[in-house]
PDB file of C-alpha atoms in Angstrom:
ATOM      1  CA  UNK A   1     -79.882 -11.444  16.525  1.00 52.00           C
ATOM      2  CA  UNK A   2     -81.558  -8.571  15.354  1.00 54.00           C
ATOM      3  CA  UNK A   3     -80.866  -5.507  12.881  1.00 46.00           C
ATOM      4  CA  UNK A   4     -79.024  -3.615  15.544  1.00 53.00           C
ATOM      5  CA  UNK A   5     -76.289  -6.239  15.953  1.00 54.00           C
ATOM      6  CA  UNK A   6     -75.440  -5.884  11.767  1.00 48.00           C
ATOM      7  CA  UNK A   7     -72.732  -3.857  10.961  1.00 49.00           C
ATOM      8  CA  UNK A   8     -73.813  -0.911   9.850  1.00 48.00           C
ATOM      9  CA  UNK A   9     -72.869   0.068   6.634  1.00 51.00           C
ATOM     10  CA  UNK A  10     -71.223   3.853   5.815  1.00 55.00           C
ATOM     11  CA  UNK A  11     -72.324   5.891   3.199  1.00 64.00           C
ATOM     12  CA  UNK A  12     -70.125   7.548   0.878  1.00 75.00           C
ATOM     13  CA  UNK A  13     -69.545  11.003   0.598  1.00 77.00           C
ATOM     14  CA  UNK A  14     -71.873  12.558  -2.428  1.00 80.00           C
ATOM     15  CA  UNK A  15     -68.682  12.974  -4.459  1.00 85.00           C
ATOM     16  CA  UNK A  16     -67.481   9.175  -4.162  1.00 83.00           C
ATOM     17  CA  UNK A  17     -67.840   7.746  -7.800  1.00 82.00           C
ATOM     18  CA  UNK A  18     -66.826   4.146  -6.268  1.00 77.00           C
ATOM     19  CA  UNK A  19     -69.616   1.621  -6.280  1.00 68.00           C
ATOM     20  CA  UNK A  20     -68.707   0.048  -3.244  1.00 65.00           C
ATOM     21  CA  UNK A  21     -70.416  -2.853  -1.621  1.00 63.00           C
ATOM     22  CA  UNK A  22     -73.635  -2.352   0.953  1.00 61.00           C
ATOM     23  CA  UNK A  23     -71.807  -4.718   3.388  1.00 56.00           C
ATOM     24  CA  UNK A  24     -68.281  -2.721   2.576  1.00 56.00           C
ATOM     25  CA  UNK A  25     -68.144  -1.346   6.154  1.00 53.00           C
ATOM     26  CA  UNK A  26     -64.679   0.649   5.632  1.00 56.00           C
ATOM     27  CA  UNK A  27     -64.112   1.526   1.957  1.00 53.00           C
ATOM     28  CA  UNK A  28     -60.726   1.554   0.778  1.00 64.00           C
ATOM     29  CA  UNK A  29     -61.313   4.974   0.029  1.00 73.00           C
ATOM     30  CA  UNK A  30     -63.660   7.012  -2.297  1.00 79.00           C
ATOM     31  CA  UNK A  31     -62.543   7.976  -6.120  1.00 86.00           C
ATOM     32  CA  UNK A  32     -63.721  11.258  -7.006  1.00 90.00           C
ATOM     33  CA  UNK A  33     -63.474  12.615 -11.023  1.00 92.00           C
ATOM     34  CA  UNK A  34     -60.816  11.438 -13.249  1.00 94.00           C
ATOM     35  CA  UNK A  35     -59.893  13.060 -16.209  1.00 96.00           C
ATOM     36  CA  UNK A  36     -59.106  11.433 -19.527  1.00 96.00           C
ATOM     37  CA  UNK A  37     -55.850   9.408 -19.813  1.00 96.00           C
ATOM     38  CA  UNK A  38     -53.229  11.721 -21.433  1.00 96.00           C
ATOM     39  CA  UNK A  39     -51.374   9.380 -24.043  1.00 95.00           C
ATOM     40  CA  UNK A  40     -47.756  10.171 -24.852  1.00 94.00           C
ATOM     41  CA  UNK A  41     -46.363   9.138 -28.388  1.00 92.00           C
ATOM     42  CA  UNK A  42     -44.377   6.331 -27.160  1.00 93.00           C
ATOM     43  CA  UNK A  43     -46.754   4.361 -25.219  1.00 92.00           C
ATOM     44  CA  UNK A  44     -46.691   6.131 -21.998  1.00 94.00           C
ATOM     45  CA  UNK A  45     -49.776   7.649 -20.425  1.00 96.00           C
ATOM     46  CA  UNK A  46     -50.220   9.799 -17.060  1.00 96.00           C
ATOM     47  CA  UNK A  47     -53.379   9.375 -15.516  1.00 96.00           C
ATOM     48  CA  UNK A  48     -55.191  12.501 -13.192  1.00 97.00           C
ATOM     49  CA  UNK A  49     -57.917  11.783 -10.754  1.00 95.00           C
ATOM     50  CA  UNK A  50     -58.869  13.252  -7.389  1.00 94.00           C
ATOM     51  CA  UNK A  51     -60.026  10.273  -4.227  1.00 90.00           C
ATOM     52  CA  UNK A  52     -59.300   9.587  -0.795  1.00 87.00           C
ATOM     53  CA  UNK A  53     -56.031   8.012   0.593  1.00 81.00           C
ATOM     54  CA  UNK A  54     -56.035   5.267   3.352  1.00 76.00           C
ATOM     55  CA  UNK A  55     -55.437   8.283   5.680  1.00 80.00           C
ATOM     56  CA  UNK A  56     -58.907  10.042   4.825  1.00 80.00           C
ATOM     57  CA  UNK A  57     -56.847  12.767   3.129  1.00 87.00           C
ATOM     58  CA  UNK A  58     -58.385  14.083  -0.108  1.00 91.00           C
ATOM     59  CA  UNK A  59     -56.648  15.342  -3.134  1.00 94.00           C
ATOM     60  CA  UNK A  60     -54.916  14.679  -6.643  1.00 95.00           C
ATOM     61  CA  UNK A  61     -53.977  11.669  -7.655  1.00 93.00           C
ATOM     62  CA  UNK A  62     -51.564  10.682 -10.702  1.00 94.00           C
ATOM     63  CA  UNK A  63     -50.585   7.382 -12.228  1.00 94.00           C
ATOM     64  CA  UNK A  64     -48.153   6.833 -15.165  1.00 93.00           C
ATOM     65  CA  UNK A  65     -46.317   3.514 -15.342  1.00 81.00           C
ATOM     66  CA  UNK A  66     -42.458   3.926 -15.608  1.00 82.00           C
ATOM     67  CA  UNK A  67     -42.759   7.842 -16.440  1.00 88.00           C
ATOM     68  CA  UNK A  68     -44.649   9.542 -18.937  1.00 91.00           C
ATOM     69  CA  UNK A  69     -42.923  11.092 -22.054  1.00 93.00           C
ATOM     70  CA  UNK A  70     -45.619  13.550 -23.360  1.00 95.00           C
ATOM     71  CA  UNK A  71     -45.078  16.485 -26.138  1.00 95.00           C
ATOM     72  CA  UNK A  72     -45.251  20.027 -25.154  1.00 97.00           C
ATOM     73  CA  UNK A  73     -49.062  20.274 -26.461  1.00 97.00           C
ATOM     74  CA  UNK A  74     -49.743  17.067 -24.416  1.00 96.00           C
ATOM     75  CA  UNK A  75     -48.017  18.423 -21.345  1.00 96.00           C
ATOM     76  CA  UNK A  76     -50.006  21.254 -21.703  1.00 97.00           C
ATOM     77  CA  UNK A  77     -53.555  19.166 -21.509  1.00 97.00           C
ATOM     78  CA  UNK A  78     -51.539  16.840 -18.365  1.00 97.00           C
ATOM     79  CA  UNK A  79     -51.047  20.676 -17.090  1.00 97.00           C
ATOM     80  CA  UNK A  80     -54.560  22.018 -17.249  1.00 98.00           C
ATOM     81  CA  UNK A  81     -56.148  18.478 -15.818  1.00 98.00           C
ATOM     82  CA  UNK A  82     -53.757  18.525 -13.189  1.00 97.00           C
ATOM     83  CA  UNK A  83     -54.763  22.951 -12.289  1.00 98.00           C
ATOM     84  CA  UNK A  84     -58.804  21.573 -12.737  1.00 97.00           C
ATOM     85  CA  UNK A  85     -58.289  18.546 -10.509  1.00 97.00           C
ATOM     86  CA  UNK A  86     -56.469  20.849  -7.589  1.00 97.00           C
ATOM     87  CA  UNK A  87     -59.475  23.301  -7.907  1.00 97.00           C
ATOM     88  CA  UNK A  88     -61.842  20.633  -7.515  1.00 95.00           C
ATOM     89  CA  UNK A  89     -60.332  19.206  -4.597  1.00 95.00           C
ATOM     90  CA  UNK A  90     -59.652  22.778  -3.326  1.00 95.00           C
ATOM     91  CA  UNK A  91     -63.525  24.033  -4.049  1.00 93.00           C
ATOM     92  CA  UNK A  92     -64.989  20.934  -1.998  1.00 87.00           C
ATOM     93  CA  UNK A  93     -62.462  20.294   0.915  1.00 83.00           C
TER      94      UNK A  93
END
């Protein structure tokens, strides 16, 4: 056996903030920016990032477990993470 009959591994785009493994060979996907969690009074949260989906597509990504109740100001600051995290998928892709 000799180097050339290792996998070899990929390299992650320059954007990819995922440490993923030397020997990873097919990533998941890569996790670009995230912004801070956006806390709503009563416990909930939504969560904005931008990554890469099983299908190689990239673009926004948002979490919130069982719905996010958020103020008006705090919909607001969900509202301009959400506009930066389209342009940043929009300026690079």
């Amino acid at each position: 056996m000799t180097t050339d009959d290792l996998p070899k591994p990929i390299g992650c785009p320059n954007w990819c903030q995922t440490r993923h493994a030397g020997w990873d060979l097919e990533p998941e996907g890569h996790n670009g920016v995230h912004w801070p969690t956006v806390h709503g009074d009563d416990g909930s949260f939504l969560d904005i990032a931008t990554g890469q989906s099983t299908a190689g597509d990239v673009g926004v990504w948002l979490s919130s477990a069982d719905g996010a109740n958020l103020t008006p100001e705090q919909a607001r600051v969900a509202s301009r993470q959400l506009l930066q995290a389209a342009n940043w998928v929009e300026n690079r892709f």
